[in-house]
Short mmCIF file of C-alpha atoms in Angstrom, two decimals:
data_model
loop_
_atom_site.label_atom_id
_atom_site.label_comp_id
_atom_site.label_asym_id
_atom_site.label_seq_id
_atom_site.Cartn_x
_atom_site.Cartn_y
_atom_site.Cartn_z
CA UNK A 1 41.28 97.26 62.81
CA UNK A 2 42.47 95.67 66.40
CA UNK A 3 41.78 92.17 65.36
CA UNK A 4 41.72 90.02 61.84
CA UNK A 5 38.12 88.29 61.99
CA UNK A 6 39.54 84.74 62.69
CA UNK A 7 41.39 86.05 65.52
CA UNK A 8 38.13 86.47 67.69
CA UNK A 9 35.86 83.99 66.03
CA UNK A 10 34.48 85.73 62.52
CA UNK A 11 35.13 84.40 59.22
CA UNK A 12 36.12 86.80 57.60
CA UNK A 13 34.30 86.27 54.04
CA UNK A 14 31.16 86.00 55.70
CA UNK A 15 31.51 89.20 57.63
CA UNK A 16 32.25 91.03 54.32
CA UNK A 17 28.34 89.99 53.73
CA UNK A 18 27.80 92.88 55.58
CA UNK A 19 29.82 95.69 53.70
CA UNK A 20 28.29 94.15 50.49
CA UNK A 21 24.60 93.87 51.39
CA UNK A 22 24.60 97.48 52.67
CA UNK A 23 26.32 98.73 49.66
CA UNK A 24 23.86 98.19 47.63
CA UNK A 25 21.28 100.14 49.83
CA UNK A 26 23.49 103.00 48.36
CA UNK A 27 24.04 102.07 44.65
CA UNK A 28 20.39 101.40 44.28
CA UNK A 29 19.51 105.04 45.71
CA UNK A 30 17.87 104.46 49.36
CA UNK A 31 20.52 105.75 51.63
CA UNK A 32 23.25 108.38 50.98
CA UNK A 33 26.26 106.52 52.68
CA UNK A 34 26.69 104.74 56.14
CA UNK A 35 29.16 104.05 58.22
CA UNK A 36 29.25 100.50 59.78
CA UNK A 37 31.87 99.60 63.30
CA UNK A 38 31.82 96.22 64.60
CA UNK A 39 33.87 94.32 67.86
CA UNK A 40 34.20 91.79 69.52
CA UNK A 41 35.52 91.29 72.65
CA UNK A 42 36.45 94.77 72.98
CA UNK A 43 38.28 93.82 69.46
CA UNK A 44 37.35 95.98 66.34
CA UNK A 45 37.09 93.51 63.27
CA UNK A 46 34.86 95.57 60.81
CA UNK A 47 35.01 99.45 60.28
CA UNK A 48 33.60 100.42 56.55
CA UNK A 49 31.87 103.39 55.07
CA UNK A 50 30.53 103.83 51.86
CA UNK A 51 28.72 106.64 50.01
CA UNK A 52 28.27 110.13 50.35
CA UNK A 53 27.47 111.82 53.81
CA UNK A 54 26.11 115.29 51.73
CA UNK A 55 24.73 114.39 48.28
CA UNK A 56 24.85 117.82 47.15
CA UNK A 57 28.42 118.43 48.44
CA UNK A 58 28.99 115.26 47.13
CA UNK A 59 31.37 114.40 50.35
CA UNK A 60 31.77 110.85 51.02
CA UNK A 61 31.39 109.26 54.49
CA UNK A 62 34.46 109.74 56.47
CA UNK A 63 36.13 108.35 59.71
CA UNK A 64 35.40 111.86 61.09
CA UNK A 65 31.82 112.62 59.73
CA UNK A 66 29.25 113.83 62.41
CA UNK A 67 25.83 112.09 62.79
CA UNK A 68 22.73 112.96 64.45
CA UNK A 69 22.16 110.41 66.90
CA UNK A 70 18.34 111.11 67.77
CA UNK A 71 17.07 108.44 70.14
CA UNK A 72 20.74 107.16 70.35
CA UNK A 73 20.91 109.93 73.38
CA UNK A 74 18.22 108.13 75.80
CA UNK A 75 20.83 105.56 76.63
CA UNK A 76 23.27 108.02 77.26
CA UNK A 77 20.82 109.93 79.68
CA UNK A 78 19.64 106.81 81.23
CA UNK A 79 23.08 106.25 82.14
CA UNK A 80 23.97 109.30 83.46
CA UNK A 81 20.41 108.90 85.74
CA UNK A 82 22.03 105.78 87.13
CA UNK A 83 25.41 107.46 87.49
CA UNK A 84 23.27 109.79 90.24
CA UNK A 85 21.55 106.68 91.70
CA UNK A 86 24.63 105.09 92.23
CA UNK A 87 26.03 108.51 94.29
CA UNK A 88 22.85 108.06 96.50
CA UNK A 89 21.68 111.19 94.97
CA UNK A 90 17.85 109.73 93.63
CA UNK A 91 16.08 106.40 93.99
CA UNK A 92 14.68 104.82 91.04
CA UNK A 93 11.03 104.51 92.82
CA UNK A 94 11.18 108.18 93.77
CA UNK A 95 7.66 110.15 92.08
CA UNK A 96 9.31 112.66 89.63
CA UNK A 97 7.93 115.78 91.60
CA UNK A 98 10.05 115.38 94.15
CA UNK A 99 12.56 117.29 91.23
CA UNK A 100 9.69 118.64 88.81
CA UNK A 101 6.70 120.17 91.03
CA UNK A 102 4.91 120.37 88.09
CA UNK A 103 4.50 116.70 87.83
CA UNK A 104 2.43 116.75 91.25
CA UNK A 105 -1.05 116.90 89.86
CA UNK A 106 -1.09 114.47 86.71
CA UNK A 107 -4.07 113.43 84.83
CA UNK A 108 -4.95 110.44 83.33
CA UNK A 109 -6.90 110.93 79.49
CA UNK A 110 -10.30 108.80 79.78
CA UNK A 111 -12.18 109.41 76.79
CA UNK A 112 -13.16 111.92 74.40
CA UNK A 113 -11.14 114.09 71.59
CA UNK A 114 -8.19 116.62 71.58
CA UNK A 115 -9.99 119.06 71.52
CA UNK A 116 -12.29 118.05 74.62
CA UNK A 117 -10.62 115.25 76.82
CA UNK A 118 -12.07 113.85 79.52
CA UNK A 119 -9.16 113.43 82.21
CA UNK A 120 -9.31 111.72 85.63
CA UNK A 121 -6.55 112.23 88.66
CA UNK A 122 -3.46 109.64 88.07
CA UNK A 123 -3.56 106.88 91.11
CA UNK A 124 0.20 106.37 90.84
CA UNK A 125 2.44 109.35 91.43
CA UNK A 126 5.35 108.89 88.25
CA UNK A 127 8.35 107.50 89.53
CA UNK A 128 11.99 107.94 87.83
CA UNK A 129 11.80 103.92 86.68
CA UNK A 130 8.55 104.64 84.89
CA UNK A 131 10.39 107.26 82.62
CA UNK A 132 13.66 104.85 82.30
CA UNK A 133 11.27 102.45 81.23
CA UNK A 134 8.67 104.82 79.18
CA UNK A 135 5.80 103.14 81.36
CA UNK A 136 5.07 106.80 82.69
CA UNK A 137 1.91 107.78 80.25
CA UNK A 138 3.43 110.52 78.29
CA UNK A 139 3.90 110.48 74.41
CA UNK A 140 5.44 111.63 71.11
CA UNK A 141 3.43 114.20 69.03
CA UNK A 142 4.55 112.24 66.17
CA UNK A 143 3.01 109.21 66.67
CA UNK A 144 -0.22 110.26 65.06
CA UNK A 145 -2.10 107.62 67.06
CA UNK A 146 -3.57 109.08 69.77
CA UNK A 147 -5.55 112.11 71.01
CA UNK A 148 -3.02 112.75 73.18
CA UNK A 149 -0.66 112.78 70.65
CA UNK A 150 -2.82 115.11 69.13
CA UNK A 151 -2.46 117.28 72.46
CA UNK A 152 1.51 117.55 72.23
CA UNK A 153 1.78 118.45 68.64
CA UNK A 154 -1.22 121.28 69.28
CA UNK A 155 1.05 122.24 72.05
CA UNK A 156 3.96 122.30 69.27
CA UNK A 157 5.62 118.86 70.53
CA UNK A 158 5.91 116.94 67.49
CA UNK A 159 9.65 116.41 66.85
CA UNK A 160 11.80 118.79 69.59
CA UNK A 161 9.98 121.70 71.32
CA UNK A 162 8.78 125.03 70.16
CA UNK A 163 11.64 127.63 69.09
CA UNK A 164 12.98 129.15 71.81
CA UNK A 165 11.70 126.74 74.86
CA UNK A 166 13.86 125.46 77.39
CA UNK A 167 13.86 121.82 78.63
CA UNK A 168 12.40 123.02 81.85
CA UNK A 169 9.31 124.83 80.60
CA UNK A 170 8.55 122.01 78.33
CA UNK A 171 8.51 119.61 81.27
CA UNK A 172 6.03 121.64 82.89
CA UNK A 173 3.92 121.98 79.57
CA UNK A 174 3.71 118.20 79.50
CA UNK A 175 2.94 118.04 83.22
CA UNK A 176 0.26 119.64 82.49
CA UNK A 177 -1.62 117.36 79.67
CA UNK A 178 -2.97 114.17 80.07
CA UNK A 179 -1.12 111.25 80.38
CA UNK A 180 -1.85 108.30 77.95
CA UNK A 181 -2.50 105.89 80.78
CA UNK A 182 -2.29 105.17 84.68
CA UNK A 183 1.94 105.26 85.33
CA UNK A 184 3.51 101.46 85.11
CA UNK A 185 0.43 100.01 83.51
CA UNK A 186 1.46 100.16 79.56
CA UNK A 187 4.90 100.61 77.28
CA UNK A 188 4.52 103.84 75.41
CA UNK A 189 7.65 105.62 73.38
CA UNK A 190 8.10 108.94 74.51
CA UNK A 191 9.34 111.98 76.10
CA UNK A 192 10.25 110.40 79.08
CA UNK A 193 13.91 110.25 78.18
CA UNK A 194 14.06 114.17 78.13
CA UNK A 195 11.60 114.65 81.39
CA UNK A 196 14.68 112.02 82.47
CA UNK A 197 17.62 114.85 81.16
CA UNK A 198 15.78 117.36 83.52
CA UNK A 199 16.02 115.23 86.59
CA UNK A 200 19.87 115.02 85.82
CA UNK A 201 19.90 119.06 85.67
CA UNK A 202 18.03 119.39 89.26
CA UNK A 203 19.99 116.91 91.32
CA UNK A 204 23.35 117.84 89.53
CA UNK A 205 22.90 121.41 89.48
CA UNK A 206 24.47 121.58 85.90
CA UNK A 207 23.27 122.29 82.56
CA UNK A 208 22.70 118.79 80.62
CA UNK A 209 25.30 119.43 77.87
CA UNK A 210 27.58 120.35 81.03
CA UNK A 211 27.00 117.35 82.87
CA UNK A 212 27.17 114.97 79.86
CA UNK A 213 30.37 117.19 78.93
CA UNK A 214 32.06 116.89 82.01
CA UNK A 215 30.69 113.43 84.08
CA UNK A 216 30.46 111.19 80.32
CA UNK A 217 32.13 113.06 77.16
CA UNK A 218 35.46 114.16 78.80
CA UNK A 219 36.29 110.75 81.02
CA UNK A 220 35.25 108.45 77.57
CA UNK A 221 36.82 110.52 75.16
CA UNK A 222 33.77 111.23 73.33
CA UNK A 223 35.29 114.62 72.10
CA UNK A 224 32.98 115.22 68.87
CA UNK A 225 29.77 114.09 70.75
CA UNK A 226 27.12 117.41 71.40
CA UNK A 227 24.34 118.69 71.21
CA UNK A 228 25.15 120.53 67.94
CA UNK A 229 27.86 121.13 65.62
CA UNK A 230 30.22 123.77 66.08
CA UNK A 231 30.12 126.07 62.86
CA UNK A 232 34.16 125.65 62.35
CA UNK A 233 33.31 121.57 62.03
CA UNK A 234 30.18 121.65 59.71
CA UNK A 235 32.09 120.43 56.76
CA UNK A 236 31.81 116.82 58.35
CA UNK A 237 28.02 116.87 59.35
CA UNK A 238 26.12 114.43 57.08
CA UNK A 239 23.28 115.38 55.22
CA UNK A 240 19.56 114.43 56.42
CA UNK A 241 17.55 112.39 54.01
CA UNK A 242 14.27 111.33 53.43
CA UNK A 243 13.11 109.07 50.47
CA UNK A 244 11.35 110.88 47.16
CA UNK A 245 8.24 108.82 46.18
CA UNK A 246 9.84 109.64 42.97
CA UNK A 247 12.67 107.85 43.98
CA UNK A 248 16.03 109.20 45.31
CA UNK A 249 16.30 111.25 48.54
CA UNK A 250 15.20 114.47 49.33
CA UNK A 251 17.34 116.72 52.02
CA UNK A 252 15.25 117.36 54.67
CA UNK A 253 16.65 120.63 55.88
CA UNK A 254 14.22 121.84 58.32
CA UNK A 255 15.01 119.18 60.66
CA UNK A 256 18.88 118.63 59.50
CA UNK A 257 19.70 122.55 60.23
CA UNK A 258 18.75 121.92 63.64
CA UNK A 259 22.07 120.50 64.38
CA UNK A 260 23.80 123.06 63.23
CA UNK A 261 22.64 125.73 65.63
CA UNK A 262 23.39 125.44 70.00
CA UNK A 263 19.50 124.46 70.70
CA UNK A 264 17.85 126.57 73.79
CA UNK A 265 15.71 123.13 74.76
CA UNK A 266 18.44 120.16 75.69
CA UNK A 267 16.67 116.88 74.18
CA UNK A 268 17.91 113.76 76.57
CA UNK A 269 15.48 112.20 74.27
CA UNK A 270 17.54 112.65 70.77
CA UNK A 271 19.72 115.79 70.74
CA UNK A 272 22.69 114.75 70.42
CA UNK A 273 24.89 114.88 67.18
CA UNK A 274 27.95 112.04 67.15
CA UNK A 275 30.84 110.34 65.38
CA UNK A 276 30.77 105.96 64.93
CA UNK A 277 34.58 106.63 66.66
CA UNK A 278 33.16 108.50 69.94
CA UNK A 279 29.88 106.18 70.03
CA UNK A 280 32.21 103.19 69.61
CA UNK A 281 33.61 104.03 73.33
CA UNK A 282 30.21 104.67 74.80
CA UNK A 283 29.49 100.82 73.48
CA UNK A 284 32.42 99.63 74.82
CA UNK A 285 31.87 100.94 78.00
CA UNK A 286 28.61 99.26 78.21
CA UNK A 287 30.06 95.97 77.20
CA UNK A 288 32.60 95.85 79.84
CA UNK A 289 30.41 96.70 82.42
CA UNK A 290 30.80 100.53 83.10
CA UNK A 291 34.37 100.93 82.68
CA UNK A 292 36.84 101.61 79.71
CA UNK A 293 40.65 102.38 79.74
CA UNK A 294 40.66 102.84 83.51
CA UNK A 295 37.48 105.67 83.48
CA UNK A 296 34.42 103.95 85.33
CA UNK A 297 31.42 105.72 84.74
CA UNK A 298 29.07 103.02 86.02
CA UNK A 299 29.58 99.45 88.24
CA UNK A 300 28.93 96.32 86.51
CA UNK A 301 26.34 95.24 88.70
CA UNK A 302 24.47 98.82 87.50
CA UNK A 303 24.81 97.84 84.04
CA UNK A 304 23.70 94.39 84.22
CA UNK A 305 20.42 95.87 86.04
CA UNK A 306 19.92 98.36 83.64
CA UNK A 307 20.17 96.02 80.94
CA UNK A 308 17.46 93.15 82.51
CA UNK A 309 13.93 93.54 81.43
CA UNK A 310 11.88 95.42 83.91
CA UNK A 311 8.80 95.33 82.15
CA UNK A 312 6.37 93.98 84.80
CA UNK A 313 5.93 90.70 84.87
CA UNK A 314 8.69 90.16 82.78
CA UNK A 315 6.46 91.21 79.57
CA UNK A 316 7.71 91.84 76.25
CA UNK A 317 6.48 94.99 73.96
CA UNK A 318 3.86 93.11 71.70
CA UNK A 319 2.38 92.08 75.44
CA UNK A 320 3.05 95.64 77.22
CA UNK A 321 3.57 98.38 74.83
CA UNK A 322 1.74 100.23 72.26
CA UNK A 323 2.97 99.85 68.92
CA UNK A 324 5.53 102.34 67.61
CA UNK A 325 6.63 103.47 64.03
CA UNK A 326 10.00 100.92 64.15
CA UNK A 327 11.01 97.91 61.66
CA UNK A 328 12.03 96.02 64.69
CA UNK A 329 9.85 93.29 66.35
CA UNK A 330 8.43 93.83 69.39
CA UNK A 331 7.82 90.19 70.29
CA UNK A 332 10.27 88.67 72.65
CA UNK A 333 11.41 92.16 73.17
CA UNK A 334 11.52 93.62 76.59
CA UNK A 335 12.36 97.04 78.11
CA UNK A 336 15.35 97.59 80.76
CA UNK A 337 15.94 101.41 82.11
CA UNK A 338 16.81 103.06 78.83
CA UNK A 339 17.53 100.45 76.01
CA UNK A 340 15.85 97.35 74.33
CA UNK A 341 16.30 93.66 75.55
CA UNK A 342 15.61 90.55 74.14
CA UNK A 343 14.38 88.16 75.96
CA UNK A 344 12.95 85.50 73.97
CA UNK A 345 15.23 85.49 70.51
CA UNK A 346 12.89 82.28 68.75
CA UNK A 347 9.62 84.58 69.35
CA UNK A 348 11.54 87.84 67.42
CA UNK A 349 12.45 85.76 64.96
CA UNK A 350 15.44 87.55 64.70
CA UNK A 351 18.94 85.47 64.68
CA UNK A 352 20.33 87.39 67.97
CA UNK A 353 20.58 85.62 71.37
CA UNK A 354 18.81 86.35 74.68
CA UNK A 355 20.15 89.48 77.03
CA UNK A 356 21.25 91.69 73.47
CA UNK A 357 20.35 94.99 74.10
CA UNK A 358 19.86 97.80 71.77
CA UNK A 359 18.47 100.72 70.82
CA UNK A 360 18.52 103.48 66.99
CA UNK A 361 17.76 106.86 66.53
CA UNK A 362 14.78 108.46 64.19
CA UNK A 363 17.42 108.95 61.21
CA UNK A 364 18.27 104.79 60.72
CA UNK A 365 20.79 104.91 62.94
CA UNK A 366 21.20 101.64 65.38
CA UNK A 367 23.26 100.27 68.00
CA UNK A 368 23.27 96.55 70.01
CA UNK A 369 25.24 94.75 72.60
CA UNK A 370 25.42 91.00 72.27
CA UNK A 371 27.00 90.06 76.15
CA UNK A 372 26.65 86.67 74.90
CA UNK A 373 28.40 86.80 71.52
CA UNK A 374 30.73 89.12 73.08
CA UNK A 375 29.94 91.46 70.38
CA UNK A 376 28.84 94.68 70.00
CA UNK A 377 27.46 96.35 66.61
CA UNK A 378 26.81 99.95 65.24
CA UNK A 379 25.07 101.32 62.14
CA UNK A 380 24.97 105.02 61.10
CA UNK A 381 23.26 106.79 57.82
CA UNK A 382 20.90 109.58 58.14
CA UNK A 383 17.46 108.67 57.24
CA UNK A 384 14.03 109.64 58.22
CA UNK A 385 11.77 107.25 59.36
CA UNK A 386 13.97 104.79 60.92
CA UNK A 387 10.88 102.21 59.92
CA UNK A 388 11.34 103.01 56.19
CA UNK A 389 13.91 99.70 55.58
CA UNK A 390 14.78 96.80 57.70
CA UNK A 391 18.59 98.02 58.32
CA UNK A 392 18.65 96.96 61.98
CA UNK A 393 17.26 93.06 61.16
CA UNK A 394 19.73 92.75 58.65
CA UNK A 395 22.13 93.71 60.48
CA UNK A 396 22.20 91.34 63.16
CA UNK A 397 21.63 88.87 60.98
CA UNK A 398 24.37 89.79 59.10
CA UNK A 399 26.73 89.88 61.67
CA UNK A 400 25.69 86.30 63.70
CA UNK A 401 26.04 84.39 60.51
CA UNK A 402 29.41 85.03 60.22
CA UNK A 403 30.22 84.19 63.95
CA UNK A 404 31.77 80.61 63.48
CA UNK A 405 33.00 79.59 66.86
#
């Protein structure tokens, strides 16, 4: 630890609340093991695993164990977009075929079924803050609540891509289908993040895992952060889980073994495979404003933009978006360019303050910055849906109860 609880305004019995409360999540059978890191002011004052990270290895959660990250990528991504904006190399209103010609000609879905969609020309070319926002039109496949979505997962978009396609085809395949709605006119969860991870490719001229390698990994010190495991370190990759109706987990292998091979198609959306010790630095580098231990990725006045809502009109999900398979509220939750932000803490009815911003991954795995607080939070397990227990609620409640200054 780099700080006792009562040196930085915790009591310390209360924040124990936490380690207990998720515990249990294990003994009773509904996660395998977790890993939970929390600071404050830059000050680590809780760091506790417990559990197994493989139940059939029966290996428990370690300092060193490797997580897939899923959606836990799309603020990475987003801030290596900004990273380019700040060089003068994009603008955030620019339409996205100015990089990805394909994105030229969009179409808007009207009516009608997957099968048979009637489309009508977009109005509004897509612009780069539409997919740092996810107010472009474009989907998941997995949503299951759409036609469109219905589109993508014919297309063989449901989680990833199809085997052996490239990020660059696939942005041209969704180019080409309808988008959900007119671009900046609704909140929709989606593959923007990724379309986002081929804009850094074109105006970088580098591979993703390159640029994130070189320009983010290498200056944080992010060393076990990729986007798969390398087969000398798959002893510490946790297991993926999903929960038995019979009760238990089952492994859920044809998604889990995905991490263990180098993927052809670069997800900016979720690829990426972590530790809580190299995420840790990415959240500290957001907290103090773009910089940590002399390497500034990003200026503080760039991370206090990216972190402001820029939903229009200052909207919050429940207003703006279309509802999305998550446990957390949407009310009194806004959107900045690549993460969460609360804007309105009594309407989420979630104990958190106004300006936290966060964001979790498909496998239960969650993040949040409290600039208020001072504090910053992370939660790691591995299991699918990320909607299938409260985990993030709790855990800011968890945490704010047992700030005492």
């Amino acid at each position: 630890m780099d700080a006792e609880p009562e040196e930085v305004g915790f009591d310390a019995q209360r924040l124990q609340r936490v380690v207990s409360h998720y515990r249990r999540y294990v003994d009773d059978g509904r996660l395998a093991g977790w890993t939970v890191a929390v600071a404050r002011r830059g000050r680590l004052v809780l760091h506790a695993h417990h559990g197994l990270a493989d139940i059939e290895a029966q290996r428990p959660v370690a300092d060193d164990t490797i997580w897939r990250i899923y959606s836990m990528t799309k603020p990475i991504t987003s801030a290596a977009v900004l990273m380019l904006y700040e060089r003068g190399l994009l603008e955030l209103t620019d339409p996205v075929a100015r990089y990805i010609p394909s994105f030229a000609d969009l179409r808007v879905y009207r009516a009608g079924s997957a099968a048979n969609p009637g489309t009508a020309p977009a109005s509004e070319p897509m612009r780069i803050w539409h997919l740092l926002t996810h107010t472009a039109g474009l989907t998941y496949g997995w949503h299951h609540a759409h036609a469109v979505d219905e589109i993508y997962r014919a297309k063989g978009f449901e989680f990833g891509a199809p085997r052996g396609m490239d990020l660059a085809t696939a942005c041209d395949v969704w180019a080409s289908l309808p988008l959900l709605f007119e671009p900046g006119s609704e909140w929709n969860y989606s593959v923007a993040t990724d379309v986002l991870g081929r804009i850094v490719e074109v105006v970088s001229g580098q591979r993703l895992d390159t640029f994130f390698a070189e320009e983010v990994f290498a200056p944080l010190g992010m060393d076990d952060t990729a986007f798969h495991v390398a087969p000398d370190e798959l002893d510490r990759l946790a297991g993926l889980y999903m929960p038995n109706p019979a009760g238990g987990l089952l492994r859920n292998t044809s998604l889990g073994d995905n991490a263990t091979r180098e993927p052809t198609f670069l997800s900016g959306g979720g690829g990426l495979v972590s530790t809580a010790a190299d995420y840790h630095r990415f959240t500290q580098m957001l907290a103090r404003g773009g910089e940590l231990d002399g390497v500034r990725l990003l200026g503080p006045r760039t991370i206090a933009y990216m972190t402001r809502n820029h939903l229009p009109g200052g909207a919050d999900l429940k207003a703006f978006g279309r509802p999305i398979s998550s446990e957390s509220p949407n009310r009194g939750v806004g959107f900045g360019l690549g993460v969460s932000v609360v804007v309105d803490a009594a309407a989420g009815k979630t104990l958190t303050h106004e300006g936290e911003y966060a964001w979790g991954g498909l496998a239960s795995t969650a993040f949040y910055v409290d600039p208020a607080a001072e504090v910053t939070a992370m939660f790691f397990t591995q299991l699918l849906p990320s909607s299938t227990y409260p985990i993030r609620l709790q855990l800011r409640a968890l945490i704010n109860q047992a700030l005492v200054d």
